[in-house]
């Protein structure tokens, strides 16, 4: 299929300098007025729009108002909106932090959908704010159309927030220009446990300057503070422009709550007055559900993060949740572990859905890597691998069960994509190198951060026979985005051959590593 320099032919960016587009991209004030203080005038959608979990015939549109309002969405096949279709959305108010979602159904497959969101005064529907515009492409039924997407994670972490001198979250503008079908965010969408200061002195003596809001001056504990952390990121122009063009598939990891958390944990961190992590996690989960368009989560936080998104005959994306159901972090040496990081119910779901999948490629979107040893303190393990290269122990037992199921079920085309470790890697897993041998070879690709501190590479665990084919990481901890080491990955699936090309990219566009995978083969 013909492509332009950034993506598919005819998929034009929607925000190109018109008066409406300029209004949609107006930078919010750095400390938005509370809705109760903004009763005059018309509702304002200054935080932009998002679309999530797009299918062949549907999409879920998100918006936030600055006061109570009725959400209205209009869609059109063209940018002119000469014959728009209108969708009546919910009344938004303080119960959801003035966020709202509207499901668009019955859309044509493989089509560019232009939409605009209007916010109307609940007492006078004729009084509407400035429309906010966006566009997305529904999933195509035709294999020949191919698929392109990008993935990464880790945003505004380790003290590195929105720096206007650096171009803000500029990596999103670069990813937008790649014109992907969607963006897979592999977690750490916020750093609720990472307060920001207005300035940080860099090793060369220069200054990193952060935009700071009241909610970002301390760790998030209350529901309003978690909401403020999610709202902070939407101050960034590049991110809002990206959301207006690129649908998202979003998962969470630890920093949406706090570093390395697990259910049942009781904190000793003096920064927190609320020590019960389950209480913090419930508040964070509600804010997460309010601020992202995820069809399996309700705005009250009920539902689940794990789900499968089907992207036509070429691709299914299996989104995992390695936080909600995990057991406590430990040295990971137990000989029996049925809960692991996934929990028994999620593991059964994943095995069942992988067996049902008929897609050529089955991307397992994991918020943490399999083979990298991620510590939690001096003795405990945060991820799966625990540093013992022998037979599976602890959380590795659950992974071994899954890999065995994939092999014996003759499930082809599984590829693992992840982030979390703030460096970029390509790992090939092969039973010939492994202590556990009952699995078929596969690849894992690691990306990130988007705008956070970069860290040295951690060690690989040999249990599943990983080989590091590529790595790029700094040699010291918490390298700022001003010094580079900000990464994202790009996946292209060719509609004719079915080949998957994975590229690891760095902020600035440079391709660091490329791997072409052929469909139906193992041991590549």
PDB file of C-alpha atoms in Angstrom, residues 173-475:
ATOM      1  CA  UNK A 173       5.114  15.467  18.324  1.00  0.00           C
ATOM      2  CA  UNK A 174       7.661  13.171  16.732  1.00  0.00           C
ATOM      3  CA  UNK A 175       5.451  10.126  17.253  1.00  0.00           C
ATOM      4  CA  UNK A 176       2.454  12.023  15.863  1.00  0.00           C
ATOM      5  CA  UNK A 177       4.361  12.701  12.657  1.00  0.00           C
ATOM      6  CA  UNK A 178       4.851   8.963  12.249  1.00  0.00           C
ATOM      7  CA  UNK A 179       1.049   8.903  11.772  1.00  0.00           C
ATOM      8  CA  UNK A 180       0.419   5.617  13.610  1.00  0.00           C
ATOM      9  CA  UNK A 181      -2.910   3.814  13.832  1.00  0.00           C
ATOM     10  CA  UNK A 182      -2.625   3.917  17.621  1.00  0.00           C
ATOM     11  CA  UNK A 183      -0.294   4.438  20.563  1.00  0.00           C
ATOM     12  CA  UNK A 184       0.232   1.710  23.139  1.00  0.00           C
ATOM     13  CA  UNK A 185       1.189   3.259  26.474  1.00  0.00           C
ATOM     14  CA  UNK A 186       2.873   0.582  28.571  1.00  0.00           C
ATOM     15  CA  UNK A 187       2.251   2.235  31.922  1.00  0.00           C
ATOM     16  CA  UNK A 188       3.593   4.914  34.242  1.00  0.00           C
ATOM     17  CA  UNK A 189       1.369   7.504  32.590  1.00  0.00           C
ATOM     18  CA  UNK A 190       2.021   9.707  35.618  1.00  0.00           C
ATOM     19  CA  UNK A 191       4.369   9.733  38.591  1.00  0.00           C
ATOM     20  CA  UNK A 192       1.943  10.199  41.463  1.00  0.00           C
ATOM     21  CA  UNK A 193       4.836   9.645  43.875  1.00  0.00           C
ATOM     22  CA  UNK A 194       7.151  12.104  42.110  1.00  0.00           C
ATOM     23  CA  UNK A 195       6.737  15.760  43.164  1.00  0.00           C
ATOM     24  CA  UNK A 196       8.205  18.440  40.910  1.00  0.00           C
ATOM     25  CA  UNK A 197      10.260  21.502  41.692  1.00  0.00           C
ATOM     26  CA  UNK A 198      10.395  24.599  39.518  1.00  0.00           C
ATOM     27  CA  UNK A 199      14.050  24.087  38.604  1.00  0.00           C
ATOM     28  CA  UNK A 200      16.740  21.407  38.677  1.00  0.00           C
ATOM     29  CA  UNK A 201      20.450  22.028  38.191  1.00  0.00           C
ATOM     30  CA  UNK A 202      21.890  19.694  35.547  1.00  0.00           C
ATOM     31  CA  UNK A 203      25.400  18.166  35.660  1.00  0.00           C
ATOM     32  CA  UNK A 204      26.725  20.735  33.176  1.00  0.00           C
ATOM     33  CA  UNK A 205      25.499  23.597  35.349  1.00  0.00           C
ATOM     34  CA  UNK A 206      22.507  24.494  33.201  1.00  0.00           C
ATOM     35  CA  UNK A 207      18.967  24.538  34.545  1.00  0.00           C
ATOM     36  CA  UNK A 208      15.987  22.319  33.793  1.00  0.00           C
ATOM     37  CA  UNK A 209      12.790  24.307  34.311  1.00  0.00           C
ATOM     38  CA  UNK A 210       9.502  22.591  35.191  1.00  0.00           C
ATOM     39  CA  UNK A 211       5.938  23.796  34.900  1.00  0.00           C
ATOM     40  CA  UNK A 212       4.549  23.060  38.367  1.00  0.00           C
ATOM     41  CA  UNK A 213       0.964  22.891  39.597  1.00  0.00           C
ATOM     42  CA  UNK A 214      -0.164  22.706  43.244  1.00  0.00           C
ATOM     43  CA  UNK A 215      -1.001  19.005  42.962  1.00  0.00           C
ATOM     44  CA  UNK A 216       2.524  18.227  41.736  1.00  0.00           C
ATOM     45  CA  UNK A 217       4.309  19.759  44.723  1.00  0.00           C
ATOM     46  CA  UNK A 218       3.748  16.652  46.886  1.00  0.00           C
ATOM     47  CA  UNK A 219       3.020  12.948  46.563  1.00  0.00           C
ATOM     48  CA  UNK A 220      -0.561  12.190  45.550  1.00  0.00           C
ATOM     49  CA  UNK A 221      -2.750  10.812  48.348  1.00  0.00           C
ATOM     50  CA  UNK A 222      -6.239  12.239  47.937  1.00  0.00           C
ATOM     51  CA  UNK A 223      -8.458  11.601  44.923  1.00  0.00           C
ATOM     52  CA  UNK A 224      -8.108  15.265  43.926  1.00  0.00           C
ATOM     53  CA  UNK A 225      -4.310  14.995  44.042  1.00  0.00           C
ATOM     54  CA  UNK A 226      -4.328  11.924  41.806  1.00  0.00           C
ATOM     55  CA  UNK A 227      -6.679  13.721  39.423  1.00  0.00           C
ATOM     56  CA  UNK A 228      -4.351  16.704  39.408  1.00  0.00           C
ATOM     57  CA  UNK A 229      -1.399  14.495  38.466  1.00  0.00           C
ATOM     58  CA  UNK A 230      -3.262  13.185  35.413  1.00  0.00           C
ATOM     59  CA  UNK A 231      -4.458  16.684  34.550  1.00  0.00           C
ATOM     60  CA  UNK A 232      -0.892  18.004  34.740  1.00  0.00           C
ATOM     61  CA  UNK A 233       0.245  16.085  31.679  1.00  0.00           C
ATOM     62  CA  UNK A 234      -2.569  17.592  29.615  1.00  0.00           C
ATOM     63  CA  UNK A 235      -1.032  21.037  30.053  1.00  0.00           C
ATOM     64  CA  UNK A 236       1.418  19.966  27.348  1.00  0.00           C
ATOM     65  CA  UNK A 237       0.588  21.153  23.818  1.00  0.00           C
ATOM     66  CA  UNK A 238       2.382  18.308  22.042  1.00  0.00           C
ATOM     67  CA  UNK A 239       0.532  15.676  24.068  1.00  0.00           C
ATOM     68  CA  UNK A 240      -2.856  17.252  23.399  1.00  0.00           C
ATOM     69  CA  UNK A 241      -2.096  17.501  19.681  1.00  0.00           C
ATOM     70  CA  UNK A 242      -1.020  13.854  19.707  1.00  0.00           C
ATOM     71  CA  UNK A 243      -4.233  12.771  21.438  1.00  0.00           C
ATOM     72  CA  UNK A 244      -6.282  14.656  18.853  1.00  0.00           C
ATOM     73  CA  UNK A 245      -4.832  12.520  16.065  1.00  0.00           C
ATOM     74  CA  UNK A 246      -3.700   9.201  17.562  1.00  0.00           C
ATOM     75  CA  UNK A 247      -5.979   6.759  19.444  1.00  0.00           C
ATOM     76  CA  UNK A 248      -4.554   5.202  22.595  1.00  0.00           C
ATOM     77  CA  UNK A 249      -4.409   1.781  24.177  1.00  0.00           C
ATOM     78  CA  UNK A 250      -3.488   2.540  27.772  1.00  0.00           C
ATOM     79  CA  UNK A 251      -2.400   0.322  30.658  1.00  0.00           C
ATOM     80  CA  UNK A 252      -1.044   1.159  34.078  1.00  0.00           C
ATOM     81  CA  UNK A 253       1.969   0.139  36.132  1.00  0.00           C
ATOM     82  CA  UNK A 254       3.221   1.255  39.543  1.00  0.00           C
ATOM     83  CA  UNK A 255       3.705   5.018  39.392  1.00  0.00           C
ATOM     84  CA  UNK A 256       0.038   5.708  38.794  1.00  0.00           C
ATOM     85  CA  UNK A 257      -0.087   4.895  42.516  1.00  0.00           C
ATOM     86  CA  UNK A 258       3.479   4.782  43.873  1.00  0.00           C
ATOM     87  CA  UNK A 259       6.782   3.056  43.230  1.00  0.00           C
ATOM     88  CA  UNK A 260       6.754  -0.758  43.324  1.00  0.00           C
ATOM     89  CA  UNK A 261       3.360  -1.029  45.034  1.00  0.00           C
ATOM     90  CA  UNK A 262       1.437  -4.235  45.573  1.00  0.00           C
ATOM     91  CA  UNK A 263      -1.986  -4.983  47.119  1.00  0.00           C
ATOM     92  CA  UNK A 264      -2.008  -5.113  50.891  1.00  0.00           C
ATOM     93  CA  UNK A 265       1.198  -3.090  51.311  1.00  0.00           C
ATOM     94  CA  UNK A 266       1.491  -0.791  54.336  1.00  0.00           C
ATOM     95  CA  UNK A 267       3.857   2.116  53.805  1.00  0.00           C
ATOM     96  CA  UNK A 268       6.678   3.316  56.003  1.00  0.00           C
ATOM     97  CA  UNK A 269       7.395   6.297  53.699  1.00  0.00           C
ATOM     98  CA  UNK A 270       7.245   9.448  55.835  1.00  0.00           C
ATOM     99  CA  UNK A 271       5.915  11.502  52.911  1.00  0.00           C
ATOM    100  CA  UNK A 272       2.546   9.729  53.188  1.00  0.00           C
ATOM    101  CA  UNK A 273      -0.092  10.329  55.830  1.00  0.00           C
ATOM    102  CA  UNK A 274      -2.229   7.570  54.264  1.00  0.00           C
ATOM    103  CA  UNK A 275      -0.193   4.398  54.784  1.00  0.00           C
ATOM    104  CA  UNK A 276      -2.640   1.839  53.356  1.00  0.00           C
ATOM    105  CA  UNK A 277      -1.689   1.248  49.725  1.00  0.00           C
ATOM    106  CA  UNK A 278      -5.076  -0.314  48.959  1.00  0.00           C
ATOM    107  CA  UNK A 279      -6.725   3.015  49.817  1.00  0.00           C
ATOM    108  CA  UNK A 280      -4.272   4.930  47.621  1.00  0.00           C
ATOM    109  CA  UNK A 281      -4.670   2.429  44.784  1.00  0.00           C
ATOM    110  CA  UNK A 282      -8.464   2.753  44.815  1.00  0.00           C
ATOM    111  CA  UNK A 283      -8.213   6.539  44.507  1.00  0.00           C
ATOM    112  CA  UNK A 284      -5.594   6.283  41.778  1.00  0.00           C
ATOM    113  CA  UNK A 285      -7.649   3.724  39.889  1.00  0.00           C
ATOM    114  CA  UNK A 286     -10.679   6.014  39.892  1.00  0.00           C
ATOM    115  CA  UNK A 287      -8.621   8.940  38.581  1.00  0.00           C
ATOM    116  CA  UNK A 288      -7.009   6.680  35.965  1.00  0.00           C
ATOM    117  CA  UNK A 289     -10.464   5.548  34.804  1.00  0.00           C
ATOM    118  CA  UNK A 290     -11.687   9.147  34.663  1.00  0.00           C
ATOM    119  CA  UNK A 291      -8.753  10.428  32.611  1.00  0.00           C
ATOM    120  CA  UNK A 292      -8.431   7.736  29.926  1.00  0.00           C
ATOM    121  CA  UNK A 293     -11.001   6.329  27.477  1.00  0.00           C
ATOM    122  CA  UNK A 294     -10.836   2.634  28.429  1.00  0.00           C
ATOM    123  CA  UNK A 295     -13.959   0.666  27.578  1.00  0.00           C
ATOM    124  CA  UNK A 296     -13.496  -2.005  30.260  1.00  0.00           C
ATOM    125  CA  UNK A 297     -13.170   0.562  33.083  1.00  0.00           C
ATOM    126  CA  UNK A 298     -15.979   2.708  34.444  1.00  0.00           C
ATOM    127  CA  UNK A 299     -15.305   6.265  35.642  1.00  0.00           C
ATOM    128  CA  UNK A 300     -15.804   5.053  39.234  1.00  0.00           C
ATOM    129  CA  UNK A 301     -12.801   2.757  38.781  1.00  0.00           C
ATOM    130  CA  UNK A 302     -14.817  -0.453  38.618  1.00  0.00           C
ATOM    131  CA  UNK A 303     -14.067  -2.951  35.877  1.00  0.00           C
ATOM    132  CA  UNK A 304     -10.665  -4.100  34.707  1.00  0.00           C
ATOM    133  CA  UNK A 305      -7.602  -2.816  32.921  1.00  0.00           C
ATOM    134  CA  UNK A 306      -6.690  -6.086  31.185  1.00  0.00           C
ATOM    135  CA  UNK A 307      -8.411  -6.601  27.850  1.00  0.00           C
ATOM    136  CA  UNK A 308      -7.806  -7.584  24.229  1.00  0.00           C
ATOM    137  CA  UNK A 309      -8.038  -5.099  21.349  1.00  0.00           C
ATOM    138  CA  UNK A 310      -8.528  -6.665  17.936  1.00  0.00           C
ATOM    139  CA  UNK A 311      -6.964  -4.732  15.077  1.00  0.00           C
ATOM    140  CA  UNK A 312      -8.238  -6.641  12.072  1.00  0.00           C
ATOM    141  CA  UNK A 313      -6.845  -9.889  10.665  1.00  0.00           C
ATOM    142  CA  UNK A 314      -3.218  -8.910  11.298  1.00  0.00           C
ATOM    143  CA  UNK A 315      -3.099  -7.985  14.980  1.00  0.00           C
ATOM    144  CA  UNK A 316      -4.577  -8.629  18.413  1.00  0.00           C
ATOM    145  CA  UNK A 317      -3.209  -6.638  21.368  1.00  0.00           C
ATOM    146  CA  UNK A 318      -3.457  -8.351  24.775  1.00  0.00           C
ATOM    147  CA  UNK A 319      -3.210  -5.641  27.441  1.00  0.00           C
ATOM    148  CA  UNK A 320      -2.026  -6.986  30.800  1.00  0.00           C
ATOM    149  CA  UNK A 321      -2.361  -5.658  34.338  1.00  0.00           C
ATOM    150  CA  UNK A 322       0.620  -6.728  36.453  1.00  0.00           C
ATOM    151  CA  UNK A 323      -0.406  -4.545  39.418  1.00  0.00           C
ATOM    152  CA  UNK A 324      -3.926  -5.252  40.598  1.00  0.00           C
ATOM    153  CA  UNK A 325      -3.660  -9.000  41.158  1.00  0.00           C
ATOM    154  CA  UNK A 326      -0.009  -9.545  42.089  1.00  0.00           C
ATOM    155  CA  UNK A 327       1.283 -11.027  45.286  1.00  0.00           C
ATOM    156  CA  UNK A 328       3.649  -9.164  47.602  1.00  0.00           C
ATOM    157  CA  UNK A 329       7.123  -8.366  46.359  1.00  0.00           C
ATOM    158  CA  UNK A 330       9.621 -10.861  47.786  1.00  0.00           C
ATOM    159  CA  UNK A 331      12.957 -12.479  46.883  1.00  0.00           C
ATOM    160  CA  UNK A 332      10.916 -14.620  44.475  1.00  0.00           C
ATOM    161  CA  UNK A 333      12.345 -18.006  45.405  1.00  0.00           C
ATOM    162  CA  UNK A 334       9.136 -19.836  46.359  1.00  0.00           C
ATOM    163  CA  UNK A 335       8.751 -23.242  44.610  1.00  0.00           C
ATOM    164  CA  UNK A 336       4.960 -22.761  44.245  1.00  0.00           C
ATOM    165  CA  UNK A 337       3.226 -19.544  43.212  1.00  0.00           C
ATOM    166  CA  UNK A 338      -0.217 -19.634  41.606  1.00  0.00           C
ATOM    167  CA  UNK A 339      -0.885 -15.915  42.035  1.00  0.00           C
ATOM    168  CA  UNK A 340       2.300 -14.471  40.546  1.00  0.00           C
ATOM    169  CA  UNK A 341       2.052 -11.041  38.944  1.00  0.00           C
ATOM    170  CA  UNK A 342      -1.061 -11.777  36.878  1.00  0.00           C
ATOM    171  CA  UNK A 343      -3.301 -13.585  39.341  1.00  0.00           C
ATOM    172  CA  UNK A 344      -4.986 -16.866  38.481  1.00  0.00           C
ATOM    173  CA  UNK A 345      -8.069 -15.337  36.833  1.00  0.00           C
ATOM    174  CA  UNK A 346      -6.116 -13.046  34.507  1.00  0.00           C
ATOM    175  CA  UNK A 347      -3.749 -15.862  33.536  1.00  0.00           C
ATOM    176  CA  UNK A 348      -6.709 -18.096  32.645  1.00  0.00           C
ATOM    177  CA  UNK A 349      -8.209 -15.247  30.596  1.00  0.00           C
ATOM    178  CA  UNK A 350      -4.941 -14.672  28.729  1.00  0.00           C
ATOM    179  CA  UNK A 351      -4.485 -18.342  27.895  1.00  0.00           C
ATOM    180  CA  UNK A 352      -8.083 -18.583  26.711  1.00  0.00           C
ATOM    181  CA  UNK A 353      -7.945 -15.443  24.557  1.00  0.00           C
ATOM    182  CA  UNK A 354      -4.593 -16.339  23.005  1.00  0.00           C
ATOM    183  CA  UNK A 355      -6.034 -19.724  22.031  1.00  0.00           C
ATOM    184  CA  UNK A 356      -9.058 -18.031  20.447  1.00  0.00           C
ATOM    185  CA  UNK A 357      -7.043 -15.468  18.506  1.00  0.00           C
ATOM    186  CA  UNK A 358      -6.833 -15.874  14.740  1.00  0.00           C
ATOM    187  CA  UNK A 359      -4.721 -12.774  14.170  1.00  0.00           C
ATOM    188  CA  UNK A 360      -1.384 -13.179  12.424  1.00  0.00           C
ATOM    189  CA  UNK A 361       0.377 -11.348  15.271  1.00  0.00           C
ATOM    190  CA  UNK A 362      -0.471 -11.447  18.957  1.00  0.00           C
ATOM    191  CA  UNK A 363       1.194  -8.618  20.838  1.00  0.00           C
ATOM    192  CA  UNK A 364       1.347  -9.210  24.585  1.00  0.00           C
ATOM    193  CA  UNK A 365       1.452  -5.718  26.069  1.00  0.00           C
ATOM    194  CA  UNK A 366       3.152  -6.197  29.424  1.00  0.00           C
ATOM    195  CA  UNK A 367       3.755  -3.266  31.748  1.00  0.00           C
ATOM    196  CA  UNK A 368       6.923  -4.979  33.034  1.00  0.00           C
ATOM    197  CA  UNK A 369       9.626  -6.987  31.211  1.00  0.00           C
ATOM    198  CA  UNK A 370      10.035 -10.741  31.608  1.00  0.00           C
ATOM    199  CA  UNK A 371      13.768 -11.317  31.750  1.00  0.00           C
ATOM    200  CA  UNK A 372      15.189  -8.143  33.266  1.00  0.00           C
ATOM    201  CA  UNK A 373      15.866  -8.263  36.994  1.00  0.00           C
ATOM    202  CA  UNK A 374      14.072  -5.259  38.503  1.00  0.00           C
ATOM    203  CA  UNK A 375      14.833  -5.001  42.236  1.00  0.00           C
ATOM    204  CA  UNK A 376      12.655  -3.618  45.013  1.00  0.00           C
ATOM    205  CA  UNK A 377      15.084  -2.684  47.741  1.00  0.00           C
ATOM    206  CA  UNK A 378      18.044  -4.850  48.652  1.00  0.00           C
ATOM    207  CA  UNK A 379      16.339  -8.264  48.731  1.00  0.00           C
ATOM    208  CA  UNK A 380      12.948  -8.198  46.993  1.00  0.00           C
ATOM    209  CA  UNK A 381      12.026  -8.402  43.326  1.00  0.00           C
ATOM    210  CA  UNK A 382       9.622  -6.017  41.613  1.00  0.00           C
ATOM    211  CA  UNK A 383       9.042  -7.706  38.244  1.00  0.00           C
ATOM    212  CA  UNK A 384       9.154 -11.414  37.271  1.00  0.00           C
ATOM    213  CA  UNK A 385      12.818 -12.371  36.953  1.00  0.00           C
ATOM    214  CA  UNK A 386      14.644 -12.747  40.292  1.00  0.00           C
ATOM    215  CA  UNK A 387      18.243 -13.266  39.202  1.00  0.00           C
ATOM    216  CA  UNK A 388      18.466 -17.043  39.653  1.00  0.00           C
ATOM    217  CA  UNK A 389      19.145 -18.502  36.176  1.00  0.00           C
ATOM    218  CA  UNK A 390      17.903 -21.945  37.184  1.00  0.00           C
ATOM    219  CA  UNK A 391      14.446 -23.521  37.064  1.00  0.00           C
ATOM    220  CA  UNK A 392      11.439 -21.177  37.410  1.00  0.00           C
ATOM    221  CA  UNK A 393      10.663 -19.959  40.920  1.00  0.00           C
ATOM    222  CA  UNK A 394       8.231 -17.382  42.312  1.00  0.00           C
ATOM    223  CA  UNK A 395       6.465 -15.329  39.650  1.00  0.00           C
ATOM    224  CA  UNK A 396       8.483 -17.106  36.957  1.00  0.00           C
ATOM    225  CA  UNK A 397       6.315 -20.190  37.493  1.00  0.00           C
ATOM    226  CA  UNK A 398       3.280 -18.390  36.107  1.00  0.00           C
ATOM    227  CA  UNK A 399       5.230 -17.234  33.057  1.00  0.00           C
ATOM    228  CA  UNK A 400       6.484 -20.771  32.494  1.00  0.00           C
ATOM    229  CA  UNK A 401       2.876 -22.004  32.535  1.00  0.00           C
ATOM    230  CA  UNK A 402       1.889 -19.380  29.966  1.00  0.00           C
ATOM    231  CA  UNK A 403       4.849 -20.093  27.673  1.00  0.00           C
ATOM    232  CA  UNK A 404       4.143 -23.824  27.853  1.00  0.00           C
ATOM    233  CA  UNK A 405       0.508 -23.159  26.907  1.00  0.00           C
ATOM    234  CA  UNK A 406       1.578 -21.084  23.894  1.00  0.00           C
ATOM    235  CA  UNK A 407       3.888 -23.836  22.663  1.00  0.00           C
ATOM    236  CA  UNK A 408       1.536 -26.782  23.149  1.00  0.00           C
ATOM    237  CA  UNK A 409      -1.402 -24.802  21.763  1.00  0.00           C
ATOM    238  CA  UNK A 410       0.659 -24.070  18.637  1.00  0.00           C
ATOM    239  CA  UNK A 411      -0.061 -20.351  19.074  1.00  0.00           C
ATOM    240  CA  UNK A 412       2.145 -18.488  16.625  1.00  0.00           C
ATOM    241  CA  UNK A 413       3.068 -14.833  16.312  1.00  0.00           C
ATOM    242  CA  UNK A 414       3.422 -13.861  19.981  1.00  0.00           C
ATOM    243  CA  UNK A 415       5.598 -10.783  20.572  1.00  0.00           C
ATOM    244  CA  UNK A 416       6.080  -9.086  23.945  1.00  0.00           C
ATOM    245  CA  UNK A 417       6.178  -5.259  24.135  1.00  0.00           C
ATOM    246  CA  UNK A 418       6.958  -3.454  27.366  1.00  0.00           C
ATOM    247  CA  UNK A 419       8.602  -0.449  29.034  1.00  0.00           C
ATOM    248  CA  UNK A 420       9.271   0.317  32.755  1.00  0.00           C
ATOM    249  CA  UNK A 421      13.085   0.166  32.971  1.00  0.00           C
ATOM    250  CA  UNK A 422      13.869   3.551  31.339  1.00  0.00           C
ATOM    251  CA  UNK A 423      16.145   2.189  28.618  1.00  0.00           C
ATOM    252  CA  UNK A 424      15.544   0.371  25.348  1.00  0.00           C
ATOM    253  CA  UNK A 425      16.262  -3.295  24.599  1.00  0.00           C
ATOM    254  CA  UNK A 426      15.657  -6.162  22.175  1.00  0.00           C
ATOM    255  CA  UNK A 427      15.670  -9.651  23.748  1.00  0.00           C
ATOM    256  CA  UNK A 428      15.398 -13.008  22.019  1.00  0.00           C
ATOM    257  CA  UNK A 429      14.252 -15.911  24.204  1.00  0.00           C
ATOM    258  CA  UNK A 430      15.249 -19.433  23.169  1.00  0.00           C
ATOM    259  CA  UNK A 431      14.857 -22.766  25.015  1.00  0.00           C
ATOM    260  CA  UNK A 432      18.302 -23.892  23.814  1.00  0.00           C
ATOM    261  CA  UNK A 433      19.809 -21.294  26.183  1.00  0.00           C
ATOM    262  CA  UNK A 434      17.259 -21.714  28.967  1.00  0.00           C
ATOM    263  CA  UNK A 435      16.915 -23.646  32.199  1.00  0.00           C
ATOM    264  CA  UNK A 436      13.194 -24.015  31.428  1.00  0.00           C
ATOM    265  CA  UNK A 437      12.908 -25.495  27.933  1.00  0.00           C
ATOM    266  CA  UNK A 438       9.236 -26.232  27.309  1.00  0.00           C
ATOM    267  CA  UNK A 439       8.451 -23.172  25.194  1.00  0.00           C
ATOM    268  CA  UNK A 440       8.853 -21.821  21.661  1.00  0.00           C
ATOM    269  CA  UNK A 441      11.311 -18.986  20.948  1.00  0.00           C
ATOM    270  CA  UNK A 442       9.966 -15.425  20.975  1.00  0.00           C
ATOM    271  CA  UNK A 443      11.026 -11.777  21.052  1.00  0.00           C
ATOM    272  CA  UNK A 444      10.577  -9.098  23.705  1.00  0.00           C
ATOM    273  CA  UNK A 445      11.127  -5.402  22.927  1.00  0.00           C
ATOM    274  CA  UNK A 446      11.501  -2.750  25.618  1.00  0.00           C
ATOM    275  CA  UNK A 447      11.124   1.009  25.180  1.00  0.00           C
ATOM    276  CA  UNK A 448      10.800   4.225  27.215  1.00  0.00           C
ATOM    277  CA  UNK A 449      11.039   6.605  28.857  1.00  0.00           C
ATOM    278  CA  UNK A 450       8.972   9.239  27.059  1.00  0.00           C
ATOM    279  CA  UNK A 451       9.923  12.110  29.379  1.00  0.00           C
ATOM    280  CA  UNK A 452      11.528  10.818  32.560  1.00  0.00           C
ATOM    281  CA  UNK A 453      14.881   9.908  34.019  1.00  0.00           C
ATOM    282  CA  UNK A 454      16.916   7.342  32.091  1.00  0.00           C
ATOM    283  CA  UNK A 455      18.755   4.579  33.963  1.00  0.00           C
ATOM    284  CA  UNK A 456      21.540   2.045  33.346  1.00  0.00           C
ATOM    285  CA  UNK A 457      20.575  -1.363  32.000  1.00  0.00           C
ATOM    286  CA  UNK A 458      19.785  -4.023  34.588  1.00  0.00           C
ATOM    287  CA  UNK A 459      20.820  -7.665  34.386  1.00  0.00           C
ATOM    288  CA  UNK A 460      19.093 -10.443  32.460  1.00  0.00           C
ATOM    289  CA  UNK A 461      17.933 -13.634  34.163  1.00  0.00           C
ATOM    290  CA  UNK A 462      18.758 -16.833  32.234  1.00  0.00           C
ATOM    291  CA  UNK A 463      15.726 -18.923  33.256  1.00  0.00           C
ATOM    292  CA  UNK A 464      13.982 -18.455  29.896  1.00  0.00           C
ATOM    293  CA  UNK A 465      17.168 -18.114  27.841  1.00  0.00           C
ATOM    294  CA  UNK A 466      17.093 -14.435  26.859  1.00  0.00           C
ATOM    295  CA  UNK A 467      19.838 -12.984  24.705  1.00  0.00           C
ATOM    296  CA  UNK A 468      20.337  -9.249  24.553  1.00  0.00           C
ATOM    297  CA  UNK A 469      20.393  -8.384  20.865  1.00  0.00           C
ATOM    298  CA  UNK A 470      20.396  -4.647  21.508  1.00  0.00           C
ATOM    299  CA  UNK A 471      20.466  -2.201  24.394  1.00  0.00           C
ATOM    300  CA  UNK A 472      20.899   1.525  24.761  1.00  0.00           C
ATOM    301  CA  UNK A 473      21.056   2.992  28.252  1.00  0.00           C
ATOM    302  CA  UNK A 474      23.084   5.609  30.108  1.00  0.00           C
ATOM    303  CA  UNK A 475      25.889   4.678  32.477  1.00  0.00           C
TER     304      UNK A 475
END
